[in-house]
Each structure stands twice: as C-alpha cells, then as structure tokens.
Short mmCIF file of C-alpha atoms and ligand atoms in Angstrom, two decimals:
data_model
loop_
_atom_site.label_atom_id
_atom_site.label_comp_id
_atom_site.label_asym_id
_atom_site.label_seq_id
_atom_site.Cartn_x
_atom_site.Cartn_y
_atom_site.Cartn_z
CA MET P 1 39.51 123.90 74.90
CA LYS P 2 36.22 124.21 76.81
CA THR P 3 33.36 121.79 76.28
CA GLN P 4 30.36 120.62 78.24
CA VAL P 5 31.09 116.89 78.22
CA CYS P 6 34.38 115.10 77.50
CA ILE P 7 33.66 111.55 76.35
CA ILE P 8 36.61 109.18 76.70
CA GLY P 9 36.20 106.27 74.24
CA GLY P 10 34.69 106.21 70.76
CA GLY P 11 33.02 102.80 70.99
CA PRO P 12 29.25 102.42 70.81
CA SER P 13 28.55 103.92 74.26
CA GLY P 14 30.69 107.01 73.72
CA LEU P 15 29.35 107.70 70.25
CA LEU P 16 25.72 107.09 71.19
CA LEU P 17 26.00 109.45 74.15
CA ALA P 18 27.71 112.09 71.98
CA GLN P 19 24.99 111.93 69.36
CA LEU P 20 22.10 112.04 71.85
CA LEU P 21 23.65 115.07 73.58
CA HIS P 22 24.29 116.77 70.25
CA ARG P 23 20.57 116.48 69.36
CA ARG P 24 19.81 118.43 72.58
CA GLY P 25 22.43 121.10 71.90
CA ILE P 26 24.93 119.78 74.45
CA ALA P 27 28.50 119.93 73.12
CA SER P 28 30.98 117.13 73.60
CA VAL P 29 34.45 116.03 72.54
CA VAL P 30 35.12 112.33 71.93
CA LEU P 31 38.64 110.97 72.56
CA GLU P 32 39.42 107.60 70.94
CA ARG P 33 42.65 105.68 71.38
CA LYS P 34 42.45 103.80 68.06
CA THR P 35 41.65 104.71 64.44
CA LYS P 36 38.10 104.62 63.12
CA ASP P 37 38.96 101.63 60.89
CA TYR P 38 40.26 99.71 63.88
CA VAL P 39 37.07 100.33 65.88
CA LEU P 40 34.94 99.30 62.88
CA GLY P 41 37.03 96.16 62.37
CA ARG P 42 36.00 94.66 65.72
CA ILE P 43 33.34 91.96 65.33
CA ARG P 44 31.25 91.92 68.46
CA ALA P 45 27.59 92.02 69.42
CA GLY P 46 24.76 91.04 67.12
CA VAL P 47 21.51 91.29 69.10
CA LEU P 48 19.86 94.62 69.95
CA GLU P 49 17.16 95.19 72.57
CA GLN P 50 14.30 97.60 71.82
CA GLY P 51 15.76 100.04 74.37
CA LEU P 52 18.88 100.44 72.24
CA VAL P 53 16.79 100.67 69.07
CA ARG P 54 14.77 103.50 70.67
CA LEU P 55 17.97 105.34 71.64
CA MET P 56 19.29 104.96 68.08
CA GLU P 57 16.00 106.45 66.86
CA GLU P 58 16.32 109.36 69.29
CA ALA P 59 19.90 109.86 68.09
CA GLY P 60 18.56 110.03 64.52
CA CYS P 61 20.63 106.96 63.55
CA ALA P 62 18.08 104.17 63.14
CA ASP P 63 17.11 104.33 59.44
CA ARG P 64 19.51 101.65 58.21
CA LEU P 65 18.91 99.55 61.31
CA HIS P 66 15.18 99.49 60.51
CA ARG P 67 15.88 98.72 56.84
CA GLU P 68 18.53 96.05 57.25
CA GLY P 69 18.06 94.65 60.79
CA PHE P 70 16.24 91.34 61.24
CA VAL P 71 13.32 91.15 63.65
CA HIS P 72 13.55 88.01 65.81
CA ASP P 73 10.45 86.91 67.74
CA GLY P 74 12.11 84.04 69.54
CA THR P 75 15.20 81.91 70.01
CA LEU P 76 15.95 78.19 70.10
CA VAL P 77 17.58 76.33 72.96
CA ALA P 78 19.05 72.88 72.29
CA TYR P 79 20.46 70.14 74.50
CA GLY P 80 21.48 66.84 73.05
CA ASP P 81 18.96 66.20 70.27
CA GLU P 82 16.20 68.14 72.04
CA MET P 83 15.38 71.64 70.82
CA PHE P 84 12.70 74.05 71.95
CA ARG P 85 11.73 77.63 71.19
CA VAL P 86 11.27 80.52 73.59
CA ASP P 87 8.71 82.85 72.05
CA PHE P 88 9.60 86.47 72.86
CA SER P 89 6.54 88.01 71.24
CA ARG P 90 4.03 85.75 73.02
CA HIS P 91 5.65 86.28 76.42
CA THR P 92 6.61 89.95 76.19
CA GLY P 93 5.12 91.42 73.00
CA THR P 94 8.66 92.55 72.13
CA PRO P 95 11.17 91.18 69.61
CA VAL P 96 14.93 91.71 69.43
CA ILE P 97 16.72 93.02 66.35
CA VAL P 98 19.69 91.23 64.80
CA TYR P 99 22.04 93.97 63.54
CA GLY P 100 25.79 93.96 64.12
CA GLN P 101 27.52 96.22 66.63
CA THR P 102 29.91 97.10 63.80
CA GLU P 103 26.96 98.54 61.85
CA VAL P 104 25.61 100.39 64.92
CA THR P 105 29.03 101.98 65.36
CA ARG P 106 29.33 102.77 61.65
CA ASP P 107 25.93 104.56 61.71
CA LEU P 108 26.94 106.54 64.82
CA TYR P 109 30.26 107.59 63.25
CA ALA P 110 28.43 108.73 60.10
CA ALA P 111 26.05 110.85 62.21
CA ARG P 112 28.88 112.31 64.27
CA GLU P 113 30.76 113.28 61.12
CA ALA P 114 27.63 114.74 59.49
CA SER P 115 26.96 116.87 62.58
CA GLY P 116 30.54 118.18 62.63
CA GLY P 117 31.14 116.84 66.16
CA VAL P 118 34.73 116.54 67.34
CA ILE P 119 36.37 113.09 67.54
CA GLU P 120 40.08 112.97 68.30
CA TYR P 121 41.51 109.65 67.10
CA GLU P 122 44.73 107.94 68.21
CA VAL P 123 44.91 109.83 71.49
CA GLU P 124 47.47 108.56 73.99
CA ASP P 125 48.10 108.91 77.72
CA VAL P 126 44.65 110.21 78.61
CA GLU P 127 44.69 111.57 82.15
CA ILE P 128 41.72 112.65 84.25
CA LEU P 129 42.43 115.33 86.85
CA GLY P 130 40.20 116.81 89.56
CA ALA P 131 37.18 114.61 88.80
CA ASP P 132 35.98 115.20 92.36
CA THR P 133 36.24 119.01 92.05
CA ASP P 134 34.14 121.61 90.20
CA ALA P 135 36.92 122.06 87.64
CA PRO P 136 37.80 118.67 86.14
CA GLN P 137 40.39 118.40 83.38
CA VAL P 138 41.32 115.81 80.80
CA SER P 139 44.75 115.89 79.23
CA TYR P 140 45.99 113.68 76.40
CA THR P 141 48.62 113.44 73.68
CA VAL P 142 47.79 113.45 70.00
CA GLY P 143 50.33 113.62 67.18
CA GLY P 144 53.07 114.17 69.77
CA GLU P 145 51.32 117.25 71.22
CA ARG P 146 49.95 117.39 74.77
CA ARG P 147 46.46 118.91 74.94
CA ARG P 148 44.08 119.77 77.77
CA ILE P 149 40.27 119.96 77.94
CA PHE P 150 38.23 121.69 80.65
CA PRO P 151 34.82 120.00 80.54
CA GLN P 152 31.95 120.29 82.99
CA PHE P 153 31.49 116.53 83.02
CA ILE P 154 33.51 113.49 81.96
CA ALA P 155 31.91 110.33 80.57
CA GLY P 156 34.21 107.31 80.90
CA CYS P 157 33.14 105.18 77.92
CA ASP P 158 36.56 103.62 77.32
CA GLY P 159 35.76 99.95 77.76
CA PHE P 160 37.16 97.40 80.18
CA HIS P 161 40.83 98.27 79.51
CA GLY P 162 40.36 102.05 79.62
CA VAL P 163 41.71 104.60 82.08
CA SER P 164 38.48 106.10 83.42
CA ARG P 165 37.67 103.44 85.99
CA GLN P 166 41.23 103.65 87.34
CA ALA P 167 40.69 107.38 88.04
CA ILE P 168 38.30 106.46 90.86
CA PRO P 169 40.41 106.02 94.01
CA LEU P 170 40.72 102.50 95.38
CA SER P 171 39.43 103.76 98.71
CA VAL P 172 36.08 104.43 97.02
CA ARG P 173 36.00 101.78 94.29
CA ARG P 174 34.73 98.26 94.88
CA GLU P 175 35.08 95.61 92.17
CA TYR P 176 33.22 92.31 91.85
CA GLU P 177 34.49 89.71 89.42
CA LYS P 178 33.87 86.17 88.24
CA ILE P 179 36.14 84.54 85.67
CA TYR P 180 34.68 81.59 83.78
CA PRO P 181 37.07 78.69 83.10
CA PHE P 182 36.59 78.76 79.30
CA GLY P 183 36.34 81.08 76.30
CA TRP P 184 34.34 81.41 73.08
CA LEU P 185 35.89 80.74 69.71
CA GLY P 186 33.92 82.80 67.16
CA VAL P 187 33.87 82.40 63.38
CA LEU P 188 32.33 84.70 60.79
CA SER P 189 31.65 83.10 57.39
CA GLU P 190 29.96 84.10 54.17
CA THR P 191 27.45 81.29 54.34
CA PRO P 192 23.66 81.32 54.83
CA PRO P 193 22.69 81.01 58.53
CA VAL P 194 21.69 77.47 59.50
CA ASN P 195 18.41 78.73 60.96
CA HIS P 196 16.39 81.95 60.76
CA GLU P 197 16.58 82.35 64.56
CA LEU P 198 19.55 81.94 66.93
CA ILE P 199 20.28 78.51 68.40
CA TYR P 200 21.94 78.27 71.85
CA ALA P 201 23.15 74.70 72.41
CA ASN P 202 24.28 72.78 75.49
CA SER P 203 26.09 69.61 74.46
CA PRO P 204 28.27 67.10 76.30
CA ARG P 205 31.19 68.58 74.30
CA GLY P 206 30.42 72.13 75.45
CA PHE P 207 28.38 75.15 74.41
CA ALA P 208 27.68 76.24 70.83
CA LEU P 209 25.80 79.19 69.35
CA CYS P 210 24.47 79.73 65.82
CA SER P 211 23.97 83.41 65.06
CA MET P 212 24.05 85.60 61.98
CA ARG P 213 24.50 89.06 60.51
CA ASN P 214 22.48 88.72 57.28
CA GLU P 215 21.19 86.17 54.73
CA ASN P 216 24.71 85.32 53.64
CA LEU P 217 26.78 86.07 56.72
CA SER P 218 26.78 83.67 59.65
CA ARG P 219 28.33 84.00 63.09
CA TYR P 220 29.04 80.81 65.03
CA TYR P 221 30.65 80.27 68.42
CA ILE P 222 31.88 77.24 70.35
CA GLN P 223 33.08 77.04 73.93
CA CYS P 224 36.84 76.46 73.92
CA SER P 225 39.70 76.16 76.35
CA LEU P 226 41.28 79.38 77.63
CA SER P 227 44.66 78.08 76.51
CA ASP P 228 43.49 77.71 72.87
CA SER P 229 44.48 80.27 70.26
CA PRO P 230 42.52 80.86 67.02
CA SER P 231 45.42 79.46 64.99
CA ASP P 232 44.98 76.11 66.81
CA TRP P 233 41.65 75.77 65.02
CA THR P 234 41.57 75.13 61.27
CA ASP P 235 38.25 75.93 59.61
CA ALA P 236 37.65 72.19 59.10
CA ALA P 237 38.24 71.47 62.80
CA PHE P 238 35.89 74.30 63.80
CA TRP P 239 33.04 73.11 61.57
CA GLN P 240 33.47 69.51 62.66
CA GLU P 241 33.35 70.48 66.35
CA LEU P 242 30.36 72.81 65.85
CA LYS P 243 28.40 70.03 64.09
CA ARG P 244 29.11 67.62 66.93
CA ARG P 245 27.56 70.08 69.43
CA LEU P 246 24.31 70.70 67.52
CA PRO P 247 21.18 68.53 67.24
CA SER P 248 21.65 66.19 64.26
CA THR P 249 18.94 67.86 62.13
CA VAL P 250 20.68 71.22 62.57
CA ALA P 251 24.16 69.78 61.95
CA GLN P 252 22.93 68.23 58.69
CA ALA P 253 21.55 71.56 57.50
CA LEU P 254 24.72 73.53 58.34
CA VAL P 255 26.40 75.12 55.31
CA THR P 256 30.15 75.54 55.91
CA GLY P 257 32.69 77.72 54.14
CA PRO P 258 35.95 79.58 54.70
CA SER P 259 36.09 81.75 57.83
CA ILE P 260 36.57 85.47 57.25
CA GLU P 261 37.24 86.18 60.93
CA LYS P 262 38.19 83.91 63.80
CA SER P 263 38.80 85.07 67.36
CA ILE P 264 38.66 83.92 70.96
CA ALA P 265 36.99 85.89 73.77
CA PRO P 266 37.36 84.98 77.45
CA LEU P 267 34.15 84.99 79.53
CA ARG P 268 33.98 87.29 82.50
CA SER P 269 31.42 88.86 84.85
CA PHE P 270 32.63 92.14 86.34
CA VAL P 271 30.95 95.09 88.07
CA THR P 272 32.56 98.18 89.56
CA GLU P 273 30.83 100.37 92.13
CA PRO P 274 30.13 103.27 92.23
CA MET P 275 29.71 104.28 88.59
CA ARG P 276 30.16 107.96 89.49
CA TRP P 277 33.05 109.79 91.10
CA GLY P 278 32.40 113.52 91.36
CA ARG P 279 32.06 114.72 87.77
CA LEU P 280 33.22 111.45 86.22
CA PHE P 281 30.52 108.99 85.11
CA LEU P 282 31.36 105.47 83.89
CA CYS P 283 29.33 103.93 81.06
CA GLY P 284 29.30 100.48 79.44
CA ASP P 285 32.23 98.07 79.51
CA ALA P 286 34.28 100.63 81.49
CA ALA P 287 32.05 99.76 84.47
CA HIS P 288 30.89 96.22 83.82
CA ILE P 289 31.38 93.12 81.70
CA VAL P 290 28.97 90.26 81.21
CA PRO P 291 29.67 86.92 79.51
CA PRO P 292 28.22 87.16 75.96
CA THR P 293 25.73 84.30 76.43
CA GLY P 294 22.75 86.59 77.04
CA ALA P 295 23.80 89.12 74.34
CA LYS P 296 23.75 91.85 76.97
CA GLY P 297 27.06 93.78 76.84
CA LEU P 298 26.19 96.37 74.23
CA ASN P 299 22.60 96.56 75.43
CA THR P 300 23.66 97.27 79.00
CA ALA P 301 26.07 99.93 77.77
CA ALA P 302 23.01 101.46 76.09
CA SER P 303 20.96 101.48 79.29
CA ASP P 304 23.81 103.32 81.07
CA VAL P 305 23.86 105.84 78.23
CA HIS P 306 20.11 106.31 78.66
CA TYR P 307 20.47 107.12 82.39
CA LEU P 308 23.42 109.45 81.85
CA TYR P 309 21.90 111.22 78.85
CA THR P 310 18.63 111.75 80.75
CA ALA P 311 20.53 113.09 83.78
CA LEU P 312 22.69 115.48 81.72
CA ARG P 313 19.65 116.72 79.81
CA GLN P 314 17.83 117.37 83.08
CA PHE P 315 20.87 119.27 84.36
CA TYR P 316 21.25 121.44 81.26
CA GLU P 317 17.52 122.03 80.81
CA THR P 318 16.47 122.63 84.44
CA GLY P 319 19.65 122.93 86.53
CA SER P 320 18.57 119.93 88.62
CA GLU P 321 21.31 117.49 89.65
CA ALA P 322 18.81 114.82 90.79
CA GLY P 323 19.47 112.52 87.81
CA LEU P 324 23.25 112.93 88.13
CA ASP P 325 23.01 112.11 91.83
CA SER P 326 21.00 108.93 91.23
CA TYR P 327 22.93 107.86 88.09
CA SER P 328 25.14 105.29 89.78
CA ALA P 329 22.33 103.66 91.77
CA ASP P 330 19.92 103.67 88.80
CA ALA P 331 22.45 102.17 86.39
CA LEU P 332 23.77 99.59 88.89
CA ALA P 333 20.30 98.32 89.81
CA ARG P 334 19.81 97.25 86.20
CA VAL P 335 23.43 96.13 85.72
CA TRP P 336 23.14 93.61 88.57
CA LYS P 337 19.91 92.15 87.17
CA VAL P 338 21.55 91.78 83.77
CA SER P 339 24.65 90.26 85.41
CA ARG P 340 22.41 87.72 87.11
CA PHE P 341 20.70 86.78 83.85
CA SER P 342 23.98 86.48 81.90
CA TRP P 343 25.50 84.35 84.67
CA TRP P 344 22.39 82.12 84.81
CA PHE P 345 22.21 81.62 81.04
CA SER P 346 25.97 80.93 80.87
CA SER P 347 25.75 78.43 83.75
CA LEU P 348 22.85 76.66 82.05
CA LEU P 349 24.60 76.12 78.74
CA HIS P 350 28.33 75.56 79.33
CA ARG P 351 30.32 72.54 80.37
CA TYR P 352 32.54 73.35 83.39
CA PRO P 353 35.88 71.56 83.85
CA ASP P 354 35.09 70.78 87.50
CA GLN P 355 31.43 69.90 86.90
CA SER P 356 30.38 66.78 88.82
CA GLU P 357 27.80 64.27 87.59
CA PHE P 358 25.41 65.82 90.10
CA ASP P 359 25.97 69.32 88.67
CA HIS P 360 25.38 67.97 85.19
CA LYS P 361 22.11 66.27 86.16
CA VAL P 362 20.87 69.49 87.78
CA GLN P 363 21.78 71.43 84.63
CA LEU P 364 19.78 68.99 82.49
CA ALA P 365 16.85 69.19 84.92
CA GLU P 366 16.89 72.97 84.62
CA LEU P 367 16.88 72.74 80.81
CA GLU P 368 14.00 70.27 81.01
CA PHE P 369 12.13 72.64 83.34
CA LEU P 370 12.71 75.56 80.98
CA ARG P 371 11.52 73.47 78.02
CA THR P 372 8.24 72.52 79.69
CA ASN P 373 7.41 75.47 81.95
CA ASP P 374 5.70 78.52 80.53
CA ALA P 375 6.53 80.76 83.50
CA ALA P 376 10.25 79.86 83.23
CA GLN P 377 10.16 80.68 79.51
CA ALA P 378 8.39 83.98 80.24
CA ALA P 379 11.12 84.93 82.75
CA MET P 380 13.82 84.08 80.23
CA ALA P 381 12.05 85.99 77.46
CA GLU P 382 11.63 89.11 79.64
CA ASN P 383 15.32 89.16 80.43
CA TYR P 384 16.46 88.32 76.90
CA VAL P 385 14.45 91.08 75.19
CA GLY P 386 15.67 93.50 77.85
CA LEU P 387 14.44 94.65 81.25
CA PRO P 388 12.69 98.02 81.07
CA TYR P 389 14.42 101.38 81.58
P1 RFL T 401 34.02 99.34 73.83
O1 RFL T 401 33.26 98.80 72.64
O2 RFL T 401 35.11 98.51 74.38
O3 RFL T 401 34.57 100.76 73.41
C1 RFL T 401 35.50 101.46 74.20
C2 RFL T 401 36.31 102.37 73.31
O4 RFL T 401 37.22 103.10 74.11
C3 RFL T 401 38.49 103.10 73.49
N1 RFL T 401 39.51 103.31 74.54
C4 RFL T 401 40.09 104.50 74.79
N2 RFL T 401 39.94 105.69 74.22
C5 RFL T 401 40.68 106.71 74.71
N3 RFL T 401 41.57 106.56 75.72
C6 RFL T 401 41.74 105.38 76.33
N4 RFL T 401 42.60 105.25 77.33
C7 RFL T 401 40.99 104.28 75.86
N5 RFL T 401 40.90 102.98 76.22
C8 RFL T 401 40.02 102.42 75.41
C9 RFL T 401 38.58 101.76 72.79
O5 RFL T 401 39.51 101.79 71.71
C10 RFL T 401 37.13 101.58 72.30
O6 RFL T 401 36.93 102.11 71.01
O7 RFL T 401 33.02 99.66 75.04
P2 RFL T 401 31.52 100.23 75.02
O8 RFL T 401 31.38 101.40 74.08
O9 RFL T 401 31.13 100.37 76.43
O10 RFL T 401 30.66 99.05 74.32
C11 RFL T 401 30.51 97.80 74.94
C12 RFL T 401 30.34 96.71 73.88
O11 RFL T 401 31.36 96.83 72.92
C13 RFL T 401 30.37 95.30 74.51
O12 RFL T 401 29.65 95.27 75.71
C14 RFL T 401 29.75 94.23 73.56
O13 RFL T 401 30.50 94.08 72.39
C15 RFL T 401 29.64 92.88 74.27
N6 RFL T 401 29.12 91.83 73.38
C16 RFL T 401 27.77 91.74 73.10
N7 RFL T 401 26.92 92.66 73.60
C17 RFL T 401 25.58 92.59 73.29
O14 RFL T 401 24.80 93.44 73.77
N8 RFL T 401 25.04 91.63 72.44
C18 RFL T 401 25.85 90.68 71.89
O15 RFL T 401 25.35 89.88 71.09
C19 RFL T 401 27.25 90.68 72.24
N9 RFL T 401 28.08 89.77 71.73
C20 RFL T 401 29.99 90.87 72.82
C21 RFL T 401 29.43 89.85 72.01
C22 RFL T 401 31.36 90.93 73.05
C23 RFL T 401 32.18 89.99 72.49
N10 RFL T 401 33.59 90.11 72.75
C24 RFL T 401 34.57 90.04 71.74
C25 RFL T 401 34.03 90.57 74.04
C26 RFL T 401 30.23 88.89 71.44
C27 RFL T 401 31.62 88.94 71.70
C28 RFL T 401 32.43 87.82 71.10
C1 PHB T 402 26.49 87.39 67.93
O1 PHB T 402 25.76 87.29 66.92
O2 PHB T 402 27.65 87.78 67.86
C2 PHB T 402 25.94 86.98 69.26
C3 PHB T 402 24.60 86.66 69.37
C4 PHB T 402 24.09 86.28 70.61
C5 PHB T 402 24.93 86.22 71.70
C6 PHB T 402 26.27 86.57 71.59
C7 PHB T 402 26.78 86.94 70.36
O3 PHB T 402 24.43 85.81 72.88
#
C-alpha cells in the first residue's frame, strides 16, 4: 500500500494530524494498537488551549466543542485556607476551554470515519524500516496477517510507550527525564463540580485539584504515594482526604457521590531530542511527557501537530523542505518552555517526601508572592492559557 503519510498511533495527536492533512488533500493511514472503544475509554485531559481549539476548527471538528465546552476565564489557587484567583482574560485576553480529551478524540474519530480515512485498529508488532532513507517502510500485523506500507513520511504519534521513538538510534537520541516521587489519584463522579472554575490546592497533606467535565460530572485528583493502588482507596476515604486538603469553605460545599472511574497516574517530565530522524517525525507523548499539573500534555501534542502539519503542507504545496528541516527545533523550543512551566507549577503545589522545613517555607513564600504580585500572575496566566505558536 502506498500513502503519503503513515501515522502510528490513533490518539488525539495522530487523529488530529490525519484530519488536518485530509482537509488539504494529503492522504494518510492511521495505525492504532487498541480498539476504538479502548481509546475512548481513557479518561485524561480536560483543559484545552486556544491553539488546540483553532486546530480543531481547521480540522472541521470544533462544532460540539464550541457548543458543549466551558469557557474558563481564570483559575483558583489555594494553600491552607487562603485562596486567590488568577485572571486569564485580564492578563492575556484569552480563556481556556474545559472539554474532555475523550470528547476531542470522539469528535476526531467521527470526522475520520465520515471522510472515509483509513484507520487500522488492533495492529501489532509495528516496525519502522529505513526512516533515514528516501524509501521508508512500516510493517505491522493485523488479524494474523503481516502488511507493509510505503509512505513518504512517518508520524510517530504512538504515545510514551510506543515504538516510534525507539526507531531513532541511541547514537542520535538523547533523553532527559525527571521522575516525581508521587502520583495522582483521580476520581470521576456524577456530581456537580464544587466550583465553576478549577481549584489547584497546596495543603500540608499534599496536592489536590478540583476539575470537571460538565454540570454534573466532576473530576478530582489528590497527590498519592507511588505505591498506592486505586483499590487501596474506597470512595469514602478519597472524599475524606480531598476535603482535608481544600480550604474549609470549599470542603463544606463539596458534593460527594460514587466514583465512576478511579485511577492513578505517575508524574514524570520527559523530553527526547531530536524529534525528527530522517523521514520519521515524533509528535506528542511519543516525544515528551509533562506532569499533568499545568494541563499541558494534550496541548503540547497539539502544538507539535501544528508544526508538523504546517511543514507537510508546505512540502506538498511548494516542494520546500524548510518546515520539515526546522520541525524538531521549532517543536522542542516550545516543549522545553512548557516543561519548565509544568515543573514549576508541580513544584509549587506538591508535598515532597524529602522536603525540608526550609523548602516548605520557600514554597509558601512563592505562593504568597504569586497571590500578591500582578506580574507573577501574568506570567502564570500566559503559560497556563498557552504560549503562542
Ligand atoms: P496518546 O494519547 O498516548 O495516544 C497514543 C496512541 O498510540 C497508540 N499506540 C500504538 N499504536 C500503534 N502501534 C504501537 N506500537 C502503539 N503504541 C501505542 C496508543 O494505543 C494510543 O491510542 O498520545 P498523544 O496522541 O500524543 O496524546 C497525548 C495526550 O493523551 C496526553 O498528553 C494527555 O492526556 C496528558 N494529560 C493532560 N493533557 C492536557 O493537555 N491537559 C490536561 O488537563 C491533562 N490532564 C493528562 C491529564 C494525562 C493524564 N494521565 C492519565 C497520564 C490528566 C491525566 C490523569
Ligand atoms: C482534568 O480535568 O482532568 C485536569 C484538569 C487540569 C489539570 C489536569 C487534569 O491540570
């Protein structure tokens, strides 16, 4: 089979890229290891930057997002019983949109199916050959049959555990990693959100986050130990711990109910360089991971897609390889800034096992500075709503 672009991974980055290319007449094949239901069953991101919203518009997939997404002009930061608001609109003129990654992916699948684009599900043993030659190949097994694709370009959109990154030789690849000594326990419940905007809380018992999906669907997280498993936490224990980490007025207003999903995610910062090897281009979690504190993972995957889509369009429309040649540097420049912000926001809000009294005092001083300093709030707002691309 011949195609212009082979996209490995049918998560949000792969599907968004496929749909954007399709709108410009560039053919692609998407290879996904799981079933569609499995991909749509993953509860992940909830906050979208305007950059991603614009890409969804360009992909022709933003109608439901505009109808059902919630516009947020700010967020709350709490520590102890103190709580203050960072106003995105005043500082940047830009809001964020609360709309689940699951829904983004669902809209992209619907568009892909409507446009008749190829998605191969449940592919196994994907292998990339000759990425550094003019004739790359991708082979894979589906339904027991080995198949081969001869694309012009390969987009590695297969997430952190995918195969694409591994196809770049170790002699070329450099990886940077920071593991945080805790995880996030997340609960989804059919209860009204405790507040109309998100609340990020630093408490002596550890971090907590109040988020949402809609008027009757709340998403809450608490920092937990890496050795915990979701089954260690009954719903009652989760709600009790969450309440203890929130300012008392918020805790009193919290409506609890049975969890409909409960999972633990480790926190990690990771960047691989370069993001291009010959005709293979890495996008999204395949190339980098940020801790979820800044809500940046999906949004940074989207900025990669923007750079790659723009470069491929330029190539197919003008023959110029300039965008392809600068892809890795362009994407990484933004990735590192986002990594910095996610690391900073995580460091500000979590309790570290080895944190000294000094470290704790400095953390509180930084929160106090952020609460009272307009320039600090402007810097946070600029990063939270998304650096330009
Ligand atoms: P994905 O979503 O991991 O998709 C990769 C796809 O590739 C498939 N795959 C393969 N396919 C073929 N062959 C192989 N060998 C393959 N190996 C893997 C996988 O099955 C999958 O379908 O990566 P992508 O598309 O780059 O998207 C990245 C985002 O999913 C991720 O960054 C975000 O979810 C991170 N994240 C958040 N991001 C935000 O921007 N805002 C948020 O509020 C936010 N909250 C979160 C998050 C991630 C979380 N977890 C669970 C890690 C909250 C949490 C709790
Ligand atoms: C979420 O709603 O899942 C969410 C929101 C903000 C974050 C992380 C996750 O920073």
